[in-house]
């Protein structure tokens, strides 16, 4: 029977088996979710026979073994591995073969993304083109990404995951590099990163004890109730966050121009669709008109994480976009995205599609949720004040 003792025991198991955070160079230098500058770079170097690991094609062979029935490349020929070649995250090539790896941790698919990569390789004359779609848990690419692919190519897309394929491959690389201390430690630290972004329980003993607990006193039958309650709590939390953000935007910047959340007929239903990851439920947003600008808006949006800044309706070539970009160059940790001349991630950076135990502990406190919303509003105020000081 599930009661307080059940949850206390689960907590004790977590404390018993979960390692305290150790020093991790990857985590120090880059965000754990940085697809290009952390994950693609490290994976490409490990796959590259000429990589800095000096193990030639050993790691590439180990990788290919995971897909031995559907993936092959001529080992006797010259093999190149590139990152960001024609915007392809990782590209492995030999004379006739091109293996395209699209690395998706939290980013969304772009229109015809995989279709375009396939066509680029076809235009370069490759006869054997394989597409690997790499995600945290092995889910499928969107229809918009694969829209123009031939039916057979679409059916043959390889769905790879960090949770299984990459974790198991790097674990094997760790074994092979046992006598190469720097490389071995790098692999161990990278496995730690994978465990974090996939919420993977590493200890078999920990998992075995949890399974035993679920099989006891019909506890397993109550898990669906817990999952439903968990989804409801996440919905409560996000409704509250968006109410706090919307209230702050109205208080500081006036009437909302757009509100896809709090002013809709059923805000809880919308956010619940997002929490349950239902189709067409990615984006939540609020915006307000930016004073003294014709076509620019204060903007807060959530995809996997919440980001905010200014949005120019007329795009990146508009006078207002260029003007704002020049005036806001002093803001650290800011980006230019599409029609946003300045965009900043809310802090702490929380991936609402993959909440960690630390995220949940933080979000449970109302004061933390208020601080989270206040961070967004205060930086937006700094941005608008900067613009008013430089007319």
Coordinates of C-alpha atoms in Angstrom, one line a residue:
X1 CA 0.0 0.0 0.0
X2 CA 1.3 3.5 -0.9
X3 CA 1.6 5.8 2.1
X4 CA 4.2 8.1 3.5
X5 CA 6.5 5.2 4.3
X6 CA 6.5 4.2 0.6
X7 CA 7.7 7.7 -0.5
X8 CA 10.2 7.9 2.4
X9 CA 11.7 4.6 1.2
X10 CA 11.9 5.8 -2.4
X11 CA 13.7 8.9 -1.1
X12 CA 16.1 6.8 1.0
X13 CA 16.9 4.7 -2.1
X14 CA 17.6 7.8 -4.1
X15 CA 19.9 9.1 -1.3
X16 CA 21.7 5.7 -1.1
X17 CA 22.4 5.2 -4.8
X18 CA 22.7 8.7 -6.3
X19 CA 26.2 9.9 -6.5
X20 CA 27.0 13.3 -5.2
X21 CA 27.9 15.7 -8.1
X22 CA 31.6 15.4 -9.0
X23 CA 33.7 17.8 -11.0
X24 CA 32.8 17.5 -14.6
X25 CA 34.7 19.5 -17.2
X26 CA 31.9 19.3 -19.8
X27 CA 29.5 20.9 -17.3
X28 CA 32.0 23.6 -16.4
X29 CA 32.7 24.6 -20.0
X30 CA 29.3 24.2 -21.7
X31 CA 25.6 23.8 -21.0
X32 CA 24.6 20.1 -20.7
X33 CA 22.1 20.6 -23.5
X34 CA 24.5 22.4 -25.9
X35 CA 23.9 20.3 -29.0
X36 CA 26.6 21.8 -31.3
X37 CA 29.4 23.0 -29.1
X38 CA 29.4 20.1 -26.6
X39 CA 27.6 17.0 -27.9
X40 CA 28.2 17.2 -31.6
X41 CA 31.9 18.2 -31.2
X42 CA 32.6 15.4 -28.7
X43 CA 30.7 12.7 -30.6
X44 CA 32.3 13.8 -34.0
X45 CA 35.8 13.6 -32.5
X46 CA 35.1 10.2 -31.1
X47 CA 33.8 8.9 -34.4
X48 CA 36.6 10.4 -36.4
X49 CA 39.4 7.9 -37.2
X50 CA 41.7 11.0 -37.2
X51 CA 40.3 12.4 -34.0
X52 CA 42.4 13.6 -31.0
X53 CA 41.8 10.3 -29.2
X54 CA 44.5 8.5 -31.3
X55 CA 42.5 5.2 -31.4
X56 CA 42.0 5.4 -35.2
X57 CA 38.8 3.8 -36.4
X58 CA 38.2 1.7 -33.2
X59 CA 35.4 3.9 -31.9
X60 CA 33.7 4.3 -35.3
X61 CA 33.6 0.5 -35.6
X62 CA 32.0 0.3 -32.1
X63 CA 29.4 2.8 -33.1
X64 CA 28.6 1.0 -36.4
X65 CA 28.1 -2.3 -34.5
X66 CA 25.0 -0.9 -32.9
X67 CA 23.4 -0.7 -36.4
X68 CA 25.3 -3.5 -38.1
X69 CA 22.3 -4.8 -40.1
X70 CA 21.4 -1.4 -41.6
X71 CA 24.5 0.8 -41.5
X72 CA 27.9 0.2 -43.0
X73 CA 30.8 2.2 -44.4
X74 CA 33.9 1.1 -46.3
X75 CA 36.5 0.9 -43.6
X76 CA 39.4 0.5 -46.0
X77 CA 38.8 3.8 -47.7
X78 CA 39.5 7.4 -46.5
X79 CA 36.8 8.4 -44.0
X80 CA 36.0 12.0 -43.1
X81 CA 33.9 13.2 -40.2
X82 CA 32.7 16.8 -40.1
X83 CA 30.5 19.0 -37.9
X84 CA 28.2 21.6 -39.3
X85 CA 29.1 20.8 -42.9
X86 CA 26.3 22.5 -44.8
X87 CA 24.5 22.8 -41.4
X88 CA 24.5 19.0 -40.9
X89 CA 25.3 18.4 -37.2
X90 CA 27.6 15.4 -37.9
X91 CA 28.5 14.0 -41.3
X92 CA 30.5 10.8 -41.9
X93 CA 31.7 10.2 -45.4
X94 CA 33.6 7.7 -47.5
X95 CA 33.8 7.4 -51.3
X96 CA 30.2 6.3 -51.9
X97 CA 28.6 6.6 -48.5
X98 CA 27.3 9.6 -46.5
X99 CA 25.9 9.1 -43.0
X100 CA 24.0 12.2 -41.8
X101 CA 23.5 12.5 -38.0
X102 CA 20.9 15.1 -37.0
X103 CA 21.5 15.8 -33.3
X104 CA 18.3 16.9 -31.5
X105 CA 18.4 17.2 -27.7
X106 CA 15.9 20.0 -27.1
X107 CA 15.8 22.0 -30.4
X108 CA 12.8 21.7 -32.7
X109 CA 12.9 20.4 -36.2
X110 CA 13.1 22.9 -39.0
X111 CA 11.0 22.9 -42.2
X112 CA 12.3 20.1 -44.6
X113 CA 15.5 19.8 -42.5
X114 CA 16.2 16.1 -43.1
X115 CA 14.9 16.4 -46.6
X116 CA 17.3 19.2 -47.4
X117 CA 20.3 17.3 -45.9
X118 CA 19.4 14.2 -48.0
X119 CA 19.2 16.3 -51.1
X120 CA 22.5 18.0 -50.4
X121 CA 24.3 14.6 -50.2
X122 CA 22.5 13.3 -53.3
X123 CA 23.6 16.4 -55.2
X124 CA 27.2 15.7 -54.2
X125 CA 27.0 12.3 -55.8
X126 CA 26.7 9.9 -52.8
X127 CA 25.0 6.7 -53.7
X128 CA 24.5 5.3 -50.2
X129 CA 22.9 7.9 -47.9
X130 CA 21.8 7.1 -44.4
X131 CA 20.0 9.4 -42.0
X132 CA 20.4 9.0 -38.3
X133 CA 18.0 11.0 -36.1
X134 CA 19.6 11.3 -32.7
X135 CA 17.4 12.4 -29.7
X136 CA 17.5 11.9 -26.0
X137 CA 15.0 8.9 -26.0
X138 CA 14.8 7.9 -29.7
X139 CA 11.6 9.6 -30.9
X140 CA 10.7 10.2 -34.5
X141 CA 11.4 13.4 -36.6
X142 CA 8.4 15.6 -37.4
X143 CA 6.5 15.5 -40.6
X144 CA 7.7 18.9 -41.6
X145 CA 11.4 17.8 -41.3
X146 CA 10.9 14.8 -43.6
X147 CA 8.2 16.2 -45.9
X148 CA 10.0 15.8 -49.3
X149 CA 11.9 12.6 -48.5
X150 CA 11.3 9.5 -50.8
X151 CA 9.1 7.0 -49.0
X152 CA 11.8 4.4 -48.7
X153 CA 14.4 6.9 -47.3
X154 CA 11.8 8.1 -44.8
X155 CA 11.1 4.5 -43.7
X156 CA 14.8 3.8 -43.3
X157 CA 15.6 6.7 -41.0
X158 CA 17.6 5.3 -38.0
X159 CA 16.1 6.4 -34.7
X160 CA 19.0 6.6 -32.2
X161 CA 19.0 7.7 -28.6
X162 CA 21.4 9.1 -26.0
X163 CA 19.6 7.0 -23.4
X164 CA 20.5 3.7 -25.1
X165 CA 22.7 3.9 -28.2
X166 CA 25.1 6.7 -27.3
X167 CA 25.3 5.7 -23.6
X168 CA 26.1 2.0 -24.5
X169 CA 28.6 3.1 -27.2
X170 CA 30.5 5.5 -24.9
X171 CA 30.5 2.9 -22.2
X172 CA 32.3 0.5 -24.6
X173 CA 34.7 3.3 -25.5
X174 CA 35.4 3.7 -21.8
X175 CA 36.3 0.1 -21.5
X176 CA 38.6 0.2 -24.6
X177 CA 40.4 3.3 -23.3
X178 CA 40.9 1.9 -19.8
X179 CA 44.7 2.4 -20.0
X180 CA 44.3 5.9 -21.5
X181 CA 43.5 7.9 -18.3
X182 CA 42.6 11.3 -19.9
X183 CA 40.3 9.8 -22.5
X184 CA 38.8 7.3 -20.0
X185 CA 37.9 10.1 -17.6
X186 CA 36.5 12.2 -20.5
X187 CA 34.2 9.3 -21.4
X188 CA 33.2 8.7 -17.8
X189 CA 32.3 12.4 -17.4
X190 CA 30.4 12.4 -20.7
X191 CA 28.3 9.3 -19.5
X192 CA 27.4 11.5 -16.5
X193 CA 26.2 14.2 -18.8
X194 CA 24.0 11.6 -20.7
X195 CA 22.6 10.3 -17.5
X196 CA 21.6 13.9 -16.5
X197 CA 19.9 14.8 -19.8
X198 CA 18.0 11.5 -20.0
X199 CA 17.2 11.1 -16.2
X200 CA 18.9 7.7 -16.4
X201 CA 19.2 5.6 -13.3
X202 CA 22.7 4.2 -13.5
X203 CA 22.8 1.8 -10.6
X204 CA 21.3 -1.7 -11.4
X205 CA 20.9 -2.3 -7.6
X206 CA 18.9 1.0 -7.3
X207 CA 16.6 -0.1 -10.2
X208 CA 16.2 -3.6 -8.8
X209 CA 15.1 -2.2 -5.4
X210 CA 12.6 0.1 -7.0
X211 CA 11.2 -2.7 -9.1
X212 CA 10.9 -4.9 -6.0
X213 CA 9.1 -2.0 -4.2
X214 CA 6.6 -1.7 -7.0
X215 CA 5.8 -5.4 -7.0
X216 CA 5.1 -5.3 -3.2
X217 CA 1.5 -4.8 -1.8
X218 CA 0.0 -4.1 -5.3
X219 CA 1.9 -0.8 -5.4
X220 CA 2.3 -1.1 -9.2
X221 CA -1.5 -0.8 -9.7
X222 CA -1.4 2.7 -8.1
X223 CA 1.4 4.1 -10.4
X224 CA -1.1 5.4 -13.0
X225 CA -2.8 7.4 -10.3
X226 CA 0.6 8.9 -9.3
X227 CA 1.4 9.7 -12.9
X228 CA -1.9 11.5 -13.4
X229 CA -1.4 13.5 -10.2
X230 CA 2.2 14.3 -11.3
X231 CA 0.9 15.7 -14.6
X232 CA -1.6 17.8 -12.7
X233 CA 1.0 19.2 -10.4
X234 CA 3.2 20.2 -13.3
X235 CA 0.2 21.9 -14.9
X236 CA -0.5 23.8 -11.7
X237 CA 3.1 25.0 -11.6
X238 CA 3.2 26.2 -15.2
X239 CA -0.2 27.9 -14.9
X240 CA 1.2 29.8 -12.0
X241 CA 4.4 30.7 -13.7
X242 CA 2.6 32.1 -16.8
X243 CA 0.1 34.1 -14.6
X244 CA 3.1 35.7 -12.9
X245 CA 4.8 36.4 -16.2
X246 CA 1.7 37.9 -17.8
X247 CA 0.9 40.0 -14.7
X248 CA 4.5 41.3 -14.8
X249 CA 4.4 42.2 -18.5
X250 CA 1.0 44.0 -18.1
X251 CA 2.2 45.9 -15.0
X252 CA 5.4 47.1 -16.6
X253 CA 4.6 47.4 -20.3
X254 CA 0.8 47.8 -20.6
X255 CA -1.9 45.8 -22.3
X256 CA -1.0 42.4 -23.8
X257 CA -0.8 42.2 -27.6
X258 CA -0.7 38.4 -27.6
X259 CA -1.5 35.8 -25.0
X260 CA -1.7 32.2 -26.0
X261 CA -2.0 31.1 -22.4
X262 CA -3.6 33.1 -19.5
X263 CA -6.3 34.9 -21.5
X264 CA -7.4 31.8 -23.4
X265 CA -10.7 30.1 -22.7
X266 CA -9.0 27.1 -21.0
X267 CA -5.5 28.0 -19.9
X268 CA -5.2 24.8 -17.8
X269 CA -6.2 22.7 -20.8
X270 CA -3.6 24.4 -23.0
X271 CA -0.8 23.9 -20.5
X272 CA -1.9 20.4 -19.8
X273 CA -1.5 19.6 -23.5
X274 CA 2.0 21.0 -23.3
X275 CA 2.9 19.0 -20.2
X276 CA 1.5 15.8 -21.8
X277 CA 3.6 16.6 -25.0
X278 CA 0.6 16.3 -27.2
X279 CA 0.8 17.1 -30.9
X280 CA 0.9 20.8 -31.8
X281 CA 1.4 21.9 -28.2
X282 CA 5.0 23.2 -28.3
X283 CA 4.8 26.9 -27.9
X284 CA 3.3 29.1 -25.2
X285 CA 3.8 32.9 -25.4
X286 CA 2.8 36.4 -24.2
X287 CA 3.7 39.7 -25.8
X288 CA 3.1 43.5 -25.5
X289 CA 3.8 46.4 -27.8
X290 CA 7.2 48.1 -27.4
X291 CA 6.7 51.8 -26.8
X292 CA 8.1 54.1 -29.4
X293 CA 8.5 51.3 -32.0
X294 CA 6.2 50.6 -34.9
X295 CA 6.5 46.9 -35.4
X296 CA 8.4 45.5 -32.3
X297 CA 7.1 43.7 -29.3
X298 CA 8.1 42.6 -25.8
X299 CA 8.1 38.9 -26.1
X300 CA 8.2 35.8 -23.8
X301 CA 7.9 32.3 -25.2
X302 CA 8.3 28.8 -24.1
X303 CA 9.4 25.8 -26.3
X304 CA 11.4 23.5 -24.2
X305 CA 12.8 26.4 -22.1
X306 CA 11.5 29.9 -21.6
X307 CA 13.2 32.7 -23.4
X308 CA 12.4 36.3 -23.8
X309 CA 13.4 39.5 -25.5
X310 CA 12.1 41.7 -28.4
X311 CA 10.4 40.5 -31.6
X312 CA 10.4 42.5 -34.8
X313 CA 7.4 41.7 -36.9
X314 CA 9.2 42.8 -40.1
X315 CA 12.1 40.4 -39.6
X316 CA 15.9 40.7 -39.4
X317 CA 16.3 43.0 -42.3
X318 CA 14.0 45.7 -40.8
X319 CA 15.3 49.0 -39.6
X320 CA 14.0 48.4 -36.1
X321 CA 15.7 45.0 -35.8
X322 CA 19.1 46.5 -36.8
X323 CA 18.6 49.5 -34.6
X324 CA 17.8 47.3 -31.5
X325 CA 20.6 44.9 -32.2
X326 CA 23.1 47.7 -32.2
X327 CA 21.8 49.3 -29.0
X328 CA 21.5 46.1 -27.0
X329 CA 25.0 44.6 -27.7
X330 CA 26.1 45.1 -24.1
X331 CA 23.8 42.4 -22.8
X332 CA 25.7 39.2 -22.0
X333 CA 24.3 35.7 -22.7
X334 CA 22.0 37.2 -25.3
X335 CA 21.3 35.8 -28.8
X336 CA 19.7 36.8 -32.1
X337 CA 17.1 34.3 -33.2
X338 CA 15.1 34.7 -36.4
X339 CA 13.1 37.9 -35.9
X340 CA 14.4 38.5 -32.4
X341 CA 17.3 41.1 -32.3
X342 CA 17.8 40.2 -28.7
X343 CA 16.8 36.9 -26.9
X344 CA 17.8 35.7 -23.5
X345 CA 17.0 32.4 -21.7
X346 CA 15.3 32.7 -18.3
X347 CA 17.4 31.8 -15.4
X348 CA 17.7 29.2 -14.0
X349 CA 17.5 27.5 -17.4
X350 CA 14.8 24.9 -17.0
X351 CA 13.9 22.4 -19.6
X352 CA 10.2 22.0 -19.1
X353 CA 10.1 18.9 -21.4
X354 CA 12.6 17.1 -19.3
X355 CA 12.4 18.2 -15.7
X356 CA 15.1 17.0 -13.3
X357 CA 14.7 16.4 -9.6
X358 CA 16.5 19.7 -9.0
X359 CA 14.1 21.5 -11.3
X360 CA 11.1 20.1 -9.5
X361 CA 12.5 21.0 -6.0
X362 CA 13.1 24.6 -7.3
X363 CA 9.6 25.0 -8.9
X364 CA 7.7 23.7 -5.9
X365 CA 8.4 26.9 -4.0
X366 CA 6.1 29.8 -4.8
X367 CA 8.9 32.3 -4.0
X368 CA 11.2 30.6 -6.6
X369 CA 8.5 30.8 -9.2
X370 CA 8.0 34.5 -8.4
X371 CA 11.8 35.1 -8.6
X372 CA 11.8 33.2 -12.0
X373 CA 9.1 35.5 -13.4
X374 CA 10.8 38.6 -11.8
X375 CA 14.1 37.8 -13.5
X376 CA 12.3 37.9 -16.9
X377 CA 10.5 41.2 -16.2
X378 CA 13.6 42.9 -14.7
X379 CA 15.8 42.1 -17.7
X380 CA 13.1 43.2 -20.1
X381 CA 12.9 46.5 -18.2
X382 CA 16.7 46.9 -18.5
X383 CA 16.4 46.3 -22.3
X384 CA 13.7 48.9 -22.7
X385 CA 15.6 51.4 -20.5
X386 CA 18.7 50.9 -22.7
X387 CA 16.7 51.7 -25.8
X388 CA 15.2 54.8 -24.3
X389 CA 18.7 56.1 -23.3
X390 CA 19.9 55.8 -26.9
X391 CA 17.1 57.3 -29.0

